[in-house]
Short mmCIF file of N, CA and C in Angstrom, two decimals:
data_model
loop_
_atom_site.label_atom_id
_atom_site.label_comp_id
_atom_site.label_asym_id
_atom_site.label_seq_id
_atom_site.Cartn_x
_atom_site.Cartn_y
_atom_site.Cartn_z
N MET A 1 -1.01 24.25 6.80
CA MET A 1 -0.04 23.49 5.48
C MET A 1 -1.29 22.99 5.24
N LYS A 2 -0.73 22.80 3.47
CA LYS A 2 -1.06 21.82 2.32
C LYS A 2 -1.26 20.28 1.95
N ILE A 3 -1.86 18.88 2.49
CA ILE A 3 -0.61 17.78 1.81
C ILE A 3 -1.73 16.65 1.52
N LEU A 4 -1.58 16.07 0.31
CA LEU A 4 -2.48 15.94 -0.44
C LEU A 4 -1.29 13.58 0.14
N LEU A 5 -3.29 13.34 0.63
CA LEU A 5 -3.06 12.49 1.22
C LEU A 5 -3.97 10.98 1.05
N ASN A 6 -3.53 10.59 -0.10
CA ASN A 6 -4.64 9.08 -0.93
C ASN A 6 -4.21 9.78 -2.24
N GLY A 7 -3.82 10.71 -2.63
CA GLY A 7 -4.38 11.97 -3.35
C GLY A 7 -6.02 12.46 -3.63
N GLU A 8 -5.72 12.94 -2.73
CA GLU A 8 -7.27 13.85 -1.95
C GLU A 8 -5.99 14.78 -0.81
N PRO A 9 -6.95 16.34 -1.35
CA PRO A 9 -5.95 17.40 -1.19
C PRO A 9 -5.99 17.47 0.90
N ARG A 10 -5.60 17.69 1.60
CA ARG A 10 -5.82 17.74 2.90
C ARG A 10 -5.25 19.51 3.63
N GLN A 11 -5.89 19.21 4.22
CA GLN A 11 -5.00 21.03 5.23
C GLN A 11 -5.16 20.58 6.37
N LEU A 12 -3.74 20.78 6.86
CA LEU A 12 -2.46 20.78 8.83
C LEU A 12 -3.12 20.89 9.10
N PRO A 13 -2.06 21.13 10.85
CA PRO A 13 -2.09 21.85 11.03
C PRO A 13 -0.31 22.18 11.33
N GLU A 14 -0.09 22.77 11.06
CA GLU A 14 1.72 23.79 11.15
C GLU A 14 2.68 22.07 12.63
N HIS A 15 3.62 21.85 11.84
CA HIS A 15 4.13 20.83 13.62
C HIS A 15 3.43 19.37 13.11
N TYR A 16 3.60 19.16 12.68
CA TYR A 16 1.71 17.56 12.24
C TYR A 16 3.38 16.83 12.12
N SER A 17 2.86 15.52 13.08
CA SER A 17 3.95 14.17 12.72
C SER A 17 3.08 13.34 11.64
N VAL A 18 3.76 11.91 11.39
CA VAL A 18 3.01 11.81 10.74
C VAL A 18 1.88 10.84 11.89
N LEU A 19 2.43 10.78 12.84
CA LEU A 19 1.77 10.24 14.36
C LEU A 19 0.77 10.84 14.32
N ASP A 20 0.96 11.88 14.72
CA ASP A 20 -0.61 12.78 14.60
C ASP A 20 -0.93 12.72 13.68
N LEU A 21 -0.35 12.32 12.38
CA LEU A 21 -1.64 12.59 11.74
C LEU A 21 -2.79 10.77 11.30
N LEU A 22 -2.05 10.36 11.38
CA LEU A 22 -2.94 9.00 12.01
C LEU A 22 -3.06 8.72 13.29
N LYS A 23 -2.86 9.63 14.30
CA LYS A 23 -3.96 9.35 16.03
C LYS A 23 -5.07 10.38 15.00
N GLU A 24 -4.88 11.36 14.19
CA GLU A 24 -6.35 11.55 13.64
C GLU A 24 -7.81 11.23 12.40
N LEU A 25 -6.94 10.27 11.73
CA LEU A 25 -7.24 9.18 11.48
C LEU A 25 -7.68 8.29 12.10
N HIS A 26 -7.15 7.61 13.74
CA HIS A 26 -8.13 7.20 13.63
C HIS A 26 -7.36 5.53 13.18
N LEU A 27 -6.17 6.45 13.64
CA LEU A 27 -5.19 4.76 12.65
C LEU A 27 -3.89 4.36 12.86
N ALA A 28 -3.59 5.28 14.01
CA ALA A 28 -2.19 4.94 15.02
C ALA A 28 -1.99 3.41 15.28
N GLU A 29 -3.04 2.58 16.49
CA GLU A 29 -3.01 1.11 16.46
C GLU A 29 -3.15 0.25 14.90
N LYS A 30 -3.49 0.55 13.97
CA LYS A 30 -3.93 -0.28 13.00
C LYS A 30 -2.53 -0.56 12.34
N ARG A 31 -2.06 -1.66 11.52
CA ARG A 31 -1.29 -2.58 10.78
C ARG A 31 -1.29 -1.84 9.43
N LEU A 32 -0.59 -1.09 8.79
CA LEU A 32 -0.84 -0.06 8.03
C LEU A 32 0.68 0.03 7.72
N ALA A 33 1.25 0.70 6.05
CA ALA A 33 2.68 1.57 5.33
C ALA A 33 1.95 2.90 4.77
N VAL A 34 2.73 3.83 6.17
CA VAL A 34 3.02 4.77 5.07
C VAL A 34 4.36 5.30 4.19
N GLU A 35 4.09 6.28 3.00
CA GLU A 35 4.34 6.24 2.12
C GLU A 35 4.59 8.09 2.25
N ARG A 36 5.67 8.32 2.30
CA ARG A 36 6.13 9.82 1.75
C ARG A 36 6.91 11.00 1.08
N ASN A 37 6.02 10.96 0.29
CA ASN A 37 6.83 11.63 -1.66
C ASN A 37 7.97 10.00 -2.06
N GLY A 38 7.26 8.65 -1.59
CA GLY A 38 7.83 8.11 -2.39
C GLY A 38 8.63 7.13 -1.36
N GLU A 39 9.04 7.78 -0.47
CA GLU A 39 9.61 6.95 0.08
C GLU A 39 9.17 6.21 1.11
N ILE A 40 8.59 4.74 1.98
CA ILE A 40 9.17 3.83 2.41
C ILE A 40 9.07 4.47 4.28
N ILE A 41 7.93 4.98 5.73
CA ILE A 41 8.70 5.35 6.64
C ILE A 41 8.39 3.91 6.99
N PRO A 42 9.62 4.47 8.37
CA PRO A 42 9.38 2.85 9.27
C PRO A 42 8.46 3.18 10.26
N ARG A 43 8.19 2.43 10.46
CA ARG A 43 6.79 3.27 11.86
C ARG A 43 7.53 3.83 13.26
N SER A 44 9.03 3.46 13.63
CA SER A 44 9.65 3.72 14.43
C SER A 44 10.12 4.98 14.69
N THR A 45 9.38 5.26 13.35
CA THR A 45 10.07 7.12 13.52
C THR A 45 8.60 7.94 13.87
N TYR A 46 7.22 7.40 13.60
CA TYR A 46 6.58 7.54 12.60
C TYR A 46 6.02 9.62 13.89
N GLU A 47 6.49 9.09 15.09
CA GLU A 47 6.84 10.16 15.67
C GLU A 47 7.47 11.84 15.66
N GLU A 48 8.97 11.12 14.98
CA GLU A 48 9.71 12.24 14.98
C GLU A 48 10.19 13.03 13.52
N THR A 49 9.23 12.15 12.57
CA THR A 49 8.84 12.33 11.21
C THR A 49 8.14 13.59 11.12
N ALA A 50 8.60 14.20 10.54
CA ALA A 50 7.17 15.77 9.87
C ALA A 50 6.90 16.07 8.94
N LEU A 51 5.50 16.08 9.42
CA LEU A 51 5.32 16.01 7.45
C LEU A 51 5.09 18.01 7.05
N ARG A 52 5.49 17.93 6.29
CA ARG A 52 5.70 19.17 4.97
C ARG A 52 4.95 19.47 4.05
N GLU A 53 4.28 21.07 4.08
CA GLU A 53 3.54 21.66 3.13
C GLU A 53 4.21 20.57 1.74
N ALA A 54 2.67 20.46 0.73
CA ALA A 54 2.94 19.24 -0.47
C ALA A 54 3.53 18.28 -0.12
N ASP A 55 3.36 17.93 1.09
CA ASP A 55 4.20 16.42 1.32
C ASP A 55 2.93 15.41 0.75
N LYS A 56 3.46 14.00 -0.45
CA LYS A 56 2.54 13.59 -0.53
C LYS A 56 2.18 12.33 -0.01
N ILE A 57 1.22 11.81 0.62
CA ILE A 57 1.17 10.73 1.47
C ILE A 57 0.00 9.59 1.23
N GLU A 58 1.09 8.56 0.81
CA GLU A 58 -0.28 7.53 1.09
C GLU A 58 -0.24 6.53 2.32
N ILE A 59 -1.48 6.27 2.63
CA ILE A 59 -1.60 5.35 3.49
C ILE A 59 -1.60 4.07 2.98
N VAL A 60 -1.49 2.89 3.88
CA VAL A 60 -2.60 1.32 2.97
C VAL A 60 -2.43 0.83 4.30
N HIS A 61 -3.76 -0.10 4.04
CA HIS A 61 -3.57 -0.90 5.69
C HIS A 61 -2.77 -2.60 5.21
N ALA A 62 -2.24 -2.72 5.91
CA ALA A 62 -1.69 -4.46 5.85
C ALA A 62 -3.37 -5.07 6.01
N ILE A 63 -3.83 -5.96 5.02
CA ILE A 63 -4.72 -6.68 4.86
C ILE A 63 -4.24 -8.41 5.43
N GLY A 64 -4.82 -9.38 5.99
CA GLY A 64 -4.20 -10.81 6.48
C GLY A 64 -4.92 -11.36 5.93
N GLY A 65 -4.96 -12.75 5.55
CA GLY A 65 -5.32 -13.94 4.67
C GLY A 65 -4.32 -15.44 4.67
N GLY A 66 -5.19 -15.86 3.76
CA GLY A 66 -4.37 -16.96 3.69
C GLY A 66 -5.15 -17.39 2.25
#
């Protein structure tokens, strides 16, 4: 399936979850926010949230500071 990840096209296997994508990107343990088609996905649902053809995914890294 094809999705748009942070504005770039990306090909993924069928039956891929948000967690699968984050693991592939080595981001599963990072502090970040994931948005799918304009809606924030709660971290507690990453494993069960299936990606679908033409989804628009935005991943934003949390940066601490002070």
